mmCIF file of C-alpha atoms and ligand atoms in Angstrom:
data_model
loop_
_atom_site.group_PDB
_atom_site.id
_atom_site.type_symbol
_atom_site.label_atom_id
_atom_site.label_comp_id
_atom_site.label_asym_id
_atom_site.label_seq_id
_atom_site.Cartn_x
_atom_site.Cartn_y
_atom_site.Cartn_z
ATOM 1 C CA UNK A 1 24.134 -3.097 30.433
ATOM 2 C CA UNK A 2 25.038 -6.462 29.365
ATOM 3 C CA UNK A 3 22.705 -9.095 29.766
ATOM 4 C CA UNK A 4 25.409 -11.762 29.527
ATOM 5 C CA UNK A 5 26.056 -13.863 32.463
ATOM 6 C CA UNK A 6 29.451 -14.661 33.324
ATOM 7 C CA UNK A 7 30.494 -18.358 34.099
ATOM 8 C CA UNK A 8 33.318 -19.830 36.124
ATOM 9 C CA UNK A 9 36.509 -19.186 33.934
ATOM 10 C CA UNK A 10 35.458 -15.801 33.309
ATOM 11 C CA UNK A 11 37.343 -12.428 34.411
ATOM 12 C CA UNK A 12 35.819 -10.221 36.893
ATOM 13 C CA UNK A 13 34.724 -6.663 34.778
ATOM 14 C CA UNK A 14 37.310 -4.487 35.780
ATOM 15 C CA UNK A 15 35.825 -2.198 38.271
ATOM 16 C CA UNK A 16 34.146 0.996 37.581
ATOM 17 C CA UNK A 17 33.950 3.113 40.605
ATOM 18 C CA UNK A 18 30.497 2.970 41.287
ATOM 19 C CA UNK A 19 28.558 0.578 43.613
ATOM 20 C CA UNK A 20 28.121 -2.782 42.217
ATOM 21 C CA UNK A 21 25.670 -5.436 42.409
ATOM 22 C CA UNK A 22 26.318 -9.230 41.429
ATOM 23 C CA UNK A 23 22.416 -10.637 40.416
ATOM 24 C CA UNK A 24 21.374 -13.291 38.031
ATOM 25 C CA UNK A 25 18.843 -11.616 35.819
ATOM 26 C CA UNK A 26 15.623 -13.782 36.805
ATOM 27 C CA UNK A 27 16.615 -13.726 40.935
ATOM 28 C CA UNK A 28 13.828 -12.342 42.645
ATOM 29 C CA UNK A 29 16.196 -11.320 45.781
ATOM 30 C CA UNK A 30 18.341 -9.747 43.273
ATOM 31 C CA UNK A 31 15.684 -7.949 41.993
ATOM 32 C CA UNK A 32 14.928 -6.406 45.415
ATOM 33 C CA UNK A 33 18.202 -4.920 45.138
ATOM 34 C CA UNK A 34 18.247 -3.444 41.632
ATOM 35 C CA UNK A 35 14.818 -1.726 42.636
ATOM 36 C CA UNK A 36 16.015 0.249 45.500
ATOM 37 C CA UNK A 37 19.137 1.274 44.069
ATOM 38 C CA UNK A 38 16.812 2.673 41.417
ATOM 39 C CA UNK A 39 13.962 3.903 43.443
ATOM 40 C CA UNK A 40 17.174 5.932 45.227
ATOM 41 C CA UNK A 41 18.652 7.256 41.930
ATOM 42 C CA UNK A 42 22.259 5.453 42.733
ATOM 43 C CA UNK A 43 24.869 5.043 39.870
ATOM 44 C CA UNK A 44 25.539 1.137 39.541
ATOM 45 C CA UNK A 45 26.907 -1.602 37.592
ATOM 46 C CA UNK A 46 25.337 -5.070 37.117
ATOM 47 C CA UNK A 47 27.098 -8.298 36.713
ATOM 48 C CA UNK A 48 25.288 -10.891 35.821
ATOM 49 C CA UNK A 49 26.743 -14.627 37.153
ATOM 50 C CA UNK A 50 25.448 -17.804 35.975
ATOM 51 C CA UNK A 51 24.844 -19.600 39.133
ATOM 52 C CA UNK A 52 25.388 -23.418 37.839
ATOM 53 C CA UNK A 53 28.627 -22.454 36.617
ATOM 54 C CA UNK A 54 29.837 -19.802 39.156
ATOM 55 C CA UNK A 55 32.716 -17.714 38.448
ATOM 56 C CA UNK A 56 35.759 -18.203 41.472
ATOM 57 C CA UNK A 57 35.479 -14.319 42.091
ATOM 58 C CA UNK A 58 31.935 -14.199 43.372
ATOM 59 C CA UNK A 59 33.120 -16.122 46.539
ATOM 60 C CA UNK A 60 35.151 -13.219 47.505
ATOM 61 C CA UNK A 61 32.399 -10.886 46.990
ATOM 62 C CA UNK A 62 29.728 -13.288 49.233
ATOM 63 C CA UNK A 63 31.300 -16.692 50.953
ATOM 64 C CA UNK A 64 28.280 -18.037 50.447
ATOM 65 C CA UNK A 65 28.166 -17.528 46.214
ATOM 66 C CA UNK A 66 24.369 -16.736 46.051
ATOM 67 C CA UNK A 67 23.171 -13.361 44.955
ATOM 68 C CA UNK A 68 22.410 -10.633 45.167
ATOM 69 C CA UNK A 69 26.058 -9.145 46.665
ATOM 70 C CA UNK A 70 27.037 -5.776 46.807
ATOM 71 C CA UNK A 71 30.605 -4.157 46.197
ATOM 72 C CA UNK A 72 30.088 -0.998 48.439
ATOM 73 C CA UNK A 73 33.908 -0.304 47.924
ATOM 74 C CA UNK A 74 36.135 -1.922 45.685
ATOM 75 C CA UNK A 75 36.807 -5.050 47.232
ATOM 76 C CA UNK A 76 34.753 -4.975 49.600
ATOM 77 C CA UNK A 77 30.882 -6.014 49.796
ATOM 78 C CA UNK A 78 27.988 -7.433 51.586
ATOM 79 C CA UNK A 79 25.209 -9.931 50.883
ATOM 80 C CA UNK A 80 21.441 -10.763 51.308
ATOM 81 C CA UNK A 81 18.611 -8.601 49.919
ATOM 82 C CA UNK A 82 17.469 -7.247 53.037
ATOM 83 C CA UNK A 83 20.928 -6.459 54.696
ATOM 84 C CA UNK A 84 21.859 -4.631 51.289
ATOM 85 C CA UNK A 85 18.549 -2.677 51.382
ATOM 86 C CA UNK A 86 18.584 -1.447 54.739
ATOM 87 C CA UNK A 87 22.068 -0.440 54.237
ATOM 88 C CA UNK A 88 21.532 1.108 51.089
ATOM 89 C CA UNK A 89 18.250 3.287 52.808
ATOM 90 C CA UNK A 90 20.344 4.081 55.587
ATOM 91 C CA UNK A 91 23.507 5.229 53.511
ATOM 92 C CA UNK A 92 21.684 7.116 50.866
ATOM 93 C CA UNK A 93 18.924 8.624 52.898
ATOM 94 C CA UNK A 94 18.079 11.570 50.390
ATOM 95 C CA UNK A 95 15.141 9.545 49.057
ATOM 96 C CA UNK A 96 14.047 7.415 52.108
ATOM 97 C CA UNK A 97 12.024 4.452 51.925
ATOM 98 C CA UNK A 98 10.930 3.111 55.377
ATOM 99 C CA UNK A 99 8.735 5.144 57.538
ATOM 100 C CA UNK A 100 10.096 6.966 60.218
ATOM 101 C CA UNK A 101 8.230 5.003 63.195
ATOM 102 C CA UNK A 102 10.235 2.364 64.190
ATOM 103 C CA UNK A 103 7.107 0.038 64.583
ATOM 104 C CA UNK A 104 5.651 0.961 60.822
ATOM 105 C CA UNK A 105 9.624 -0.648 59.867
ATOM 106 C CA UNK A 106 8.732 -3.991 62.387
ATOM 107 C CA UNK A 107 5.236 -4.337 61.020
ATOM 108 C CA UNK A 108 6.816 -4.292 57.064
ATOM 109 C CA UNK A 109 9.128 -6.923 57.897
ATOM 110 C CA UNK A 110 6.564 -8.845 59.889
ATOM 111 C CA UNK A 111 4.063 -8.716 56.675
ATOM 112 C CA UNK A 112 6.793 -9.688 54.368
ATOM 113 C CA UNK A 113 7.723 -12.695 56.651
ATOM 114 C CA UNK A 114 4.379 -13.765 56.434
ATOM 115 C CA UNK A 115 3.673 -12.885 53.085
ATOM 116 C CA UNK A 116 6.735 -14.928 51.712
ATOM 117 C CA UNK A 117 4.947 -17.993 52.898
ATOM 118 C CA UNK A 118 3.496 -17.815 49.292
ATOM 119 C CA UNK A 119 7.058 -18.228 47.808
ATOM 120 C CA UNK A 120 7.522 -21.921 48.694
ATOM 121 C CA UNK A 121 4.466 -22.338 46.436
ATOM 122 C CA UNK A 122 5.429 -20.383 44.000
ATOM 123 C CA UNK A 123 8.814 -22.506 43.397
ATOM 124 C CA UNK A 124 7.230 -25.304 43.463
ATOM 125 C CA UNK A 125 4.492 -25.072 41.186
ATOM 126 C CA UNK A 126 7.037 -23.466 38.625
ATOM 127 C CA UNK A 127 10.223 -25.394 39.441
ATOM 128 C CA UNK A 128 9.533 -28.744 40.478
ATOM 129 C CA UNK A 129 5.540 -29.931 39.380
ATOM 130 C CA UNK A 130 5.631 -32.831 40.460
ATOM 131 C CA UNK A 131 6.139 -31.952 44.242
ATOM 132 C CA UNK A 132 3.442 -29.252 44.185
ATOM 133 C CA UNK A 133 0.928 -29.954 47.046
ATOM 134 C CA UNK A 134 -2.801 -28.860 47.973
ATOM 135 C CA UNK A 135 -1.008 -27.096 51.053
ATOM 136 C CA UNK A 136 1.375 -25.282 48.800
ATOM 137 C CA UNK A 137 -2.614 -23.617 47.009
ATOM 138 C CA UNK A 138 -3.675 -22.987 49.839
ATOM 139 C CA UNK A 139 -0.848 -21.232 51.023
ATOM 140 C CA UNK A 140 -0.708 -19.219 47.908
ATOM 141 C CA UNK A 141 -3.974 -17.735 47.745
ATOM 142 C CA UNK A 142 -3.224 -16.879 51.879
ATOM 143 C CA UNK A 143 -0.524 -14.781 50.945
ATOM 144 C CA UNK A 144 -1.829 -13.036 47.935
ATOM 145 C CA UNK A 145 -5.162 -12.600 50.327
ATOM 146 C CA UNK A 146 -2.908 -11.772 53.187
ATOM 147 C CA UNK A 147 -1.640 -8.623 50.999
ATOM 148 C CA UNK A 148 -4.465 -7.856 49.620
ATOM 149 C CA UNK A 149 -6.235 -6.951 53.348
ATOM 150 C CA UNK A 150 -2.866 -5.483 54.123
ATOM 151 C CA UNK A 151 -3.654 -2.802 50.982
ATOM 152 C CA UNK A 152 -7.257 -2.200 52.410
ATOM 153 C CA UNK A 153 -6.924 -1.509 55.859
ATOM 154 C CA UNK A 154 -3.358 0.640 55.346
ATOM 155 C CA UNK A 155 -5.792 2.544 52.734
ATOM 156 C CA UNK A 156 -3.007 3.749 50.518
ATOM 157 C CA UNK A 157 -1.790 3.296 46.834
ATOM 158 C CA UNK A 158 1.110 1.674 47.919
ATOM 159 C CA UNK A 159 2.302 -0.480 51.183
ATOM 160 C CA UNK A 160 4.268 2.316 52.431
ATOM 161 C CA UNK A 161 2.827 5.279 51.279
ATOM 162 C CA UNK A 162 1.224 6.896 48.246
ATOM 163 C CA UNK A 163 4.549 6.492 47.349
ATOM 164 C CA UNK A 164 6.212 2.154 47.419
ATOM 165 C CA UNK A 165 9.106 1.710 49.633
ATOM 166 C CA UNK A 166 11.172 -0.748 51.050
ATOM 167 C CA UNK A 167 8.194 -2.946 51.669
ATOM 168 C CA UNK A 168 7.010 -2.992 48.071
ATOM 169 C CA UNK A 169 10.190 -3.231 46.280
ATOM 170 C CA UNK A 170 10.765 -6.493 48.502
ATOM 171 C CA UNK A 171 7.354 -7.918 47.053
ATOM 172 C CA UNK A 172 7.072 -6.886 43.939
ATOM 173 C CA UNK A 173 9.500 -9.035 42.226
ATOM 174 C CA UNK A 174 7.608 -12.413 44.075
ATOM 175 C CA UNK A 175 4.416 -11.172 42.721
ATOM 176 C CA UNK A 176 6.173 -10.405 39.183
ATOM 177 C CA UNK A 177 6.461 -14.169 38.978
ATOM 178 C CA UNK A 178 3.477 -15.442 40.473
ATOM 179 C CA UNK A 179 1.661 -13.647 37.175
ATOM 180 C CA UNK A 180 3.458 -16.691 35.096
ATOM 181 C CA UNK A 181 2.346 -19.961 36.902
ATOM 182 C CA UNK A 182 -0.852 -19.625 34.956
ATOM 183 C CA UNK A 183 1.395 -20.224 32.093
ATOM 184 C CA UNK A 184 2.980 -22.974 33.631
ATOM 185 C CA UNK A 185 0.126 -24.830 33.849
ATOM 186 C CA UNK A 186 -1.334 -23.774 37.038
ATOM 187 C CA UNK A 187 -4.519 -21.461 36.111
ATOM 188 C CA UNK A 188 -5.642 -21.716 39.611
ATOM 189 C CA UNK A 189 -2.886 -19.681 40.588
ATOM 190 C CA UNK A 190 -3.643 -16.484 38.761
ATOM 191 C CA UNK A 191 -4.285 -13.394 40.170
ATOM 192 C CA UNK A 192 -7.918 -13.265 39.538
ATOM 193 C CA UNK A 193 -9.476 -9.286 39.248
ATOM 194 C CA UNK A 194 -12.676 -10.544 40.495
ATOM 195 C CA UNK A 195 -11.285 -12.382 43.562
ATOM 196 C CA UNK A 196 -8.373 -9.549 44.019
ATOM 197 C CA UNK A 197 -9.147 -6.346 42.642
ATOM 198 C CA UNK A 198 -7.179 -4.163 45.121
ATOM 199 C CA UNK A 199 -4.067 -6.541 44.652
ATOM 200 C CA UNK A 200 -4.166 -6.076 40.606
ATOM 201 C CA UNK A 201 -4.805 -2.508 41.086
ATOM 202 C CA UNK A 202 -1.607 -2.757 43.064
ATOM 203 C CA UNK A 203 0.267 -4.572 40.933
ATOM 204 C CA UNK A 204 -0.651 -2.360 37.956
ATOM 205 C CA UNK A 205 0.340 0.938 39.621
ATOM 206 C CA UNK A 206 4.095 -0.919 40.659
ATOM 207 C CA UNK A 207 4.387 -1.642 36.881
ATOM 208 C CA UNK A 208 4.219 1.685 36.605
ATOM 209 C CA UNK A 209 6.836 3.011 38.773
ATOM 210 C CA UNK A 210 9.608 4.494 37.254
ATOM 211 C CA UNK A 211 12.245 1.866 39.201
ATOM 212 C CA UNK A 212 10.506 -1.344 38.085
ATOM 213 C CA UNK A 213 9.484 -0.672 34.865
ATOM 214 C CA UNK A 214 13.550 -0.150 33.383
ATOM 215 C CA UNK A 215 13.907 -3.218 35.038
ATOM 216 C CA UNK A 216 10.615 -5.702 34.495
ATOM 217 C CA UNK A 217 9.981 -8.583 32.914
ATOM 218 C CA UNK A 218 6.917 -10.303 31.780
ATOM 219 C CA UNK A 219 5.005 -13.136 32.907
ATOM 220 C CA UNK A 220 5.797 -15.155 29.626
ATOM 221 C CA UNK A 221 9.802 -14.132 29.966
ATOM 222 C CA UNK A 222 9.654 -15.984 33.551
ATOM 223 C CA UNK A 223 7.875 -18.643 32.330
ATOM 224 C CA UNK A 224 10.096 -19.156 29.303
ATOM 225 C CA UNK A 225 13.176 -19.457 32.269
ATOM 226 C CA UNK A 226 11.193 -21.457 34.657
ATOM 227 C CA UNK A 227 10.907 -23.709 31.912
ATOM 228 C CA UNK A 228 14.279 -23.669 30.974
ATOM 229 C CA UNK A 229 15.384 -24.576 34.461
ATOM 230 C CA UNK A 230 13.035 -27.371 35.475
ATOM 231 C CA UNK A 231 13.981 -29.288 32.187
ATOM 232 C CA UNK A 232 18.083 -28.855 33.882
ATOM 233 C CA UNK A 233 19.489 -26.309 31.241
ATOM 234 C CA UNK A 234 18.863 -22.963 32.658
ATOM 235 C CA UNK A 235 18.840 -20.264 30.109
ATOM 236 C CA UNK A 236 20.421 -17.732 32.220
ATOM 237 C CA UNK A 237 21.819 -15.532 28.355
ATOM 238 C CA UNK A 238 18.067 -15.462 27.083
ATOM 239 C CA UNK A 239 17.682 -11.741 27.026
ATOM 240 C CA UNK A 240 20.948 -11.034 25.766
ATOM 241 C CA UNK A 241 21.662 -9.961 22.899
ATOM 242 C CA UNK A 242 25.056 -8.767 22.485
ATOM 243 C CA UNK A 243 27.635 -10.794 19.772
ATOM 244 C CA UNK A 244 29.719 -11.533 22.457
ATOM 245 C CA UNK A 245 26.998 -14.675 24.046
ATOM 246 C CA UNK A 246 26.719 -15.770 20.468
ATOM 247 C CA UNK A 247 29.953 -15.828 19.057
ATOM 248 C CA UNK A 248 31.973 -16.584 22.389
ATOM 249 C CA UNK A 249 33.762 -20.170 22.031
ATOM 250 C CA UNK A 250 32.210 -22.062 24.812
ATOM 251 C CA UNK A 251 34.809 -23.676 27.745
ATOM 252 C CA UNK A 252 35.802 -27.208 26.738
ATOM 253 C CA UNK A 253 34.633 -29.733 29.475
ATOM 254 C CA UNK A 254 37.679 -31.288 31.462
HETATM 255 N N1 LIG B 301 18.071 -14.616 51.436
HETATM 256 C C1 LIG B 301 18.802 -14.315 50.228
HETATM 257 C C2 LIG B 301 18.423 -15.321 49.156
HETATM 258 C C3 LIG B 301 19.273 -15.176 47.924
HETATM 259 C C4 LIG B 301 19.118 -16.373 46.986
HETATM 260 O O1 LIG B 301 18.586 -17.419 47.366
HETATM 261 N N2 LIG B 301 19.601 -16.210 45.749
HETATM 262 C C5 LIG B 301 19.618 -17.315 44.812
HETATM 263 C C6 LIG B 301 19.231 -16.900 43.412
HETATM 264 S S1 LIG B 301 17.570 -16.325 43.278
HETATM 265 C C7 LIG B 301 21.032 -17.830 44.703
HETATM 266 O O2 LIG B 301 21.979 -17.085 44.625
HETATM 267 N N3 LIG B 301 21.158 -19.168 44.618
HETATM 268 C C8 LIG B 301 22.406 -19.797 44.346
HETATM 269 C C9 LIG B 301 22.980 -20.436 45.525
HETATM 270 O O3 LIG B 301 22.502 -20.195 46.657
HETATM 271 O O4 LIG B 301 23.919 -21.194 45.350
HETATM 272 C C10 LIG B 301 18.530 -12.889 49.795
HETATM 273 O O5 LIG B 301 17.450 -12.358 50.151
HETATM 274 O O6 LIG B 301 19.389 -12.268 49.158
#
């Protein structure tokens, strides 16, 4: 898998025959995606898009040209984490990853809603400083405490099960980035052991898991982006390593 992300100008990778997902390496929505289509054992591409320089084609893939999209069929694709995730669950059932009770699937969605009030925190302390507020701290430490009384009173390893699902593959990449803002300058945003044991027990064991760990990154990797982005030159081709970002003439400007 190439780590390269293509830029407008670019061809579309001629198609392979298997599902395939457009992401931008450090998207947490994308992330989502690539999880579950591991976690279900599904044989995918990646293409990788560099989203200040979009390339024309991923417009036909998702009007809106954000990411993650999915290419179901050639040709033909939807967008949005969760639409591709329940579709993907519902398509591939063999390894399911919602619960059965149609009110265990409400409540997930309803703790992720409320957990995700931690994001806008999250992208402020590491994208943008200098409009990071004492509401956006507080509203951190409610989610992270929000999910860590949602681990003790559901009793198991994971959120779904002794086994992560849906619910935890949504999270995980969100909490995969919170564990850089200390590095970013905000220390009193790490996930403290002594204040949330459960939650880094948690967050250990999903490191583990066979779908997240072919795909993780560390904390110092997203900082090393965030930083890249806030000063305007995101480094989308950081991890790549392949001749073909180093030696590829770059696009004159018009
Ligand atoms: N609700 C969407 C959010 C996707 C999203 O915001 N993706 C970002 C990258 S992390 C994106 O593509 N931004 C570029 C843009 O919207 O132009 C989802 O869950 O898939």
């Amino acid at each position: 898998m190439s780590e390269k992300h293509l830029a407008a100008g670019d061809a579309l990778p001629a198609y392979g025959g298997k599902l395939r997902l457009f992401a931008m390496r450090f998207c947490p929505y994308a992330e989502r995606s690539v999880l579950v289509l591991n976690a279900k054992n599904l044989q995918y591409d990646l293409v990788f898009v560099n989203l200040d320089s979009k390339p024309e084609w991923l417009f036909e893939f998702n009007p809106k040209g954000s990411v993650p999209a999915l290419e179901y069929e050639q040709g033909k694709a939807i967008f949005d984490s969760a639409i591709i995730n329940t579709y993907l669950d519902e398509k591939y059932p063999e390894v399911p990853l919602q619960s059965s009770d149609p009110l265990r699937r409400a409540q997930d969605k309803v703790f992720v809603e409320l957990f995700m009030g931690a994001n806008a925190a999250y992208y402020a302390a590491a994208f943008n400083p200098n409009g990071f507020l004492p509401s956006h701290l507080e509203a951190y430490h409610k989610g992270l405490e929000l999910l860590q009384k949602e681990l003790e009173s559901r009793g198991t390893k994971f959120l779904h099960s002794d086994e992560p699902g849906l619910v935890d593959y949504t999270i995980f990449p969100q909490l995969e980035r919170f564990e850089s803002l200390p590095l970013l300058g905000k220390p009193e945003m790490a996930i403290e052991k002594t204040k949330y044991e459960r939650l880094v027990n948690y967050l250990d064991a999903m490191k583990n898991v066979p779908a997240v760990k072919q795909y993780y990154l560390s904390a110092e990797t997203h900082a090393k982006f965030a930083e890249s982005k806030t000063k305007g030159e995101a480094n989308y081709n950081m991890l790549d390593t392949s001749d073909a970002c180093c030696i590829r003439p770059r696009k004159k400007k018009q």
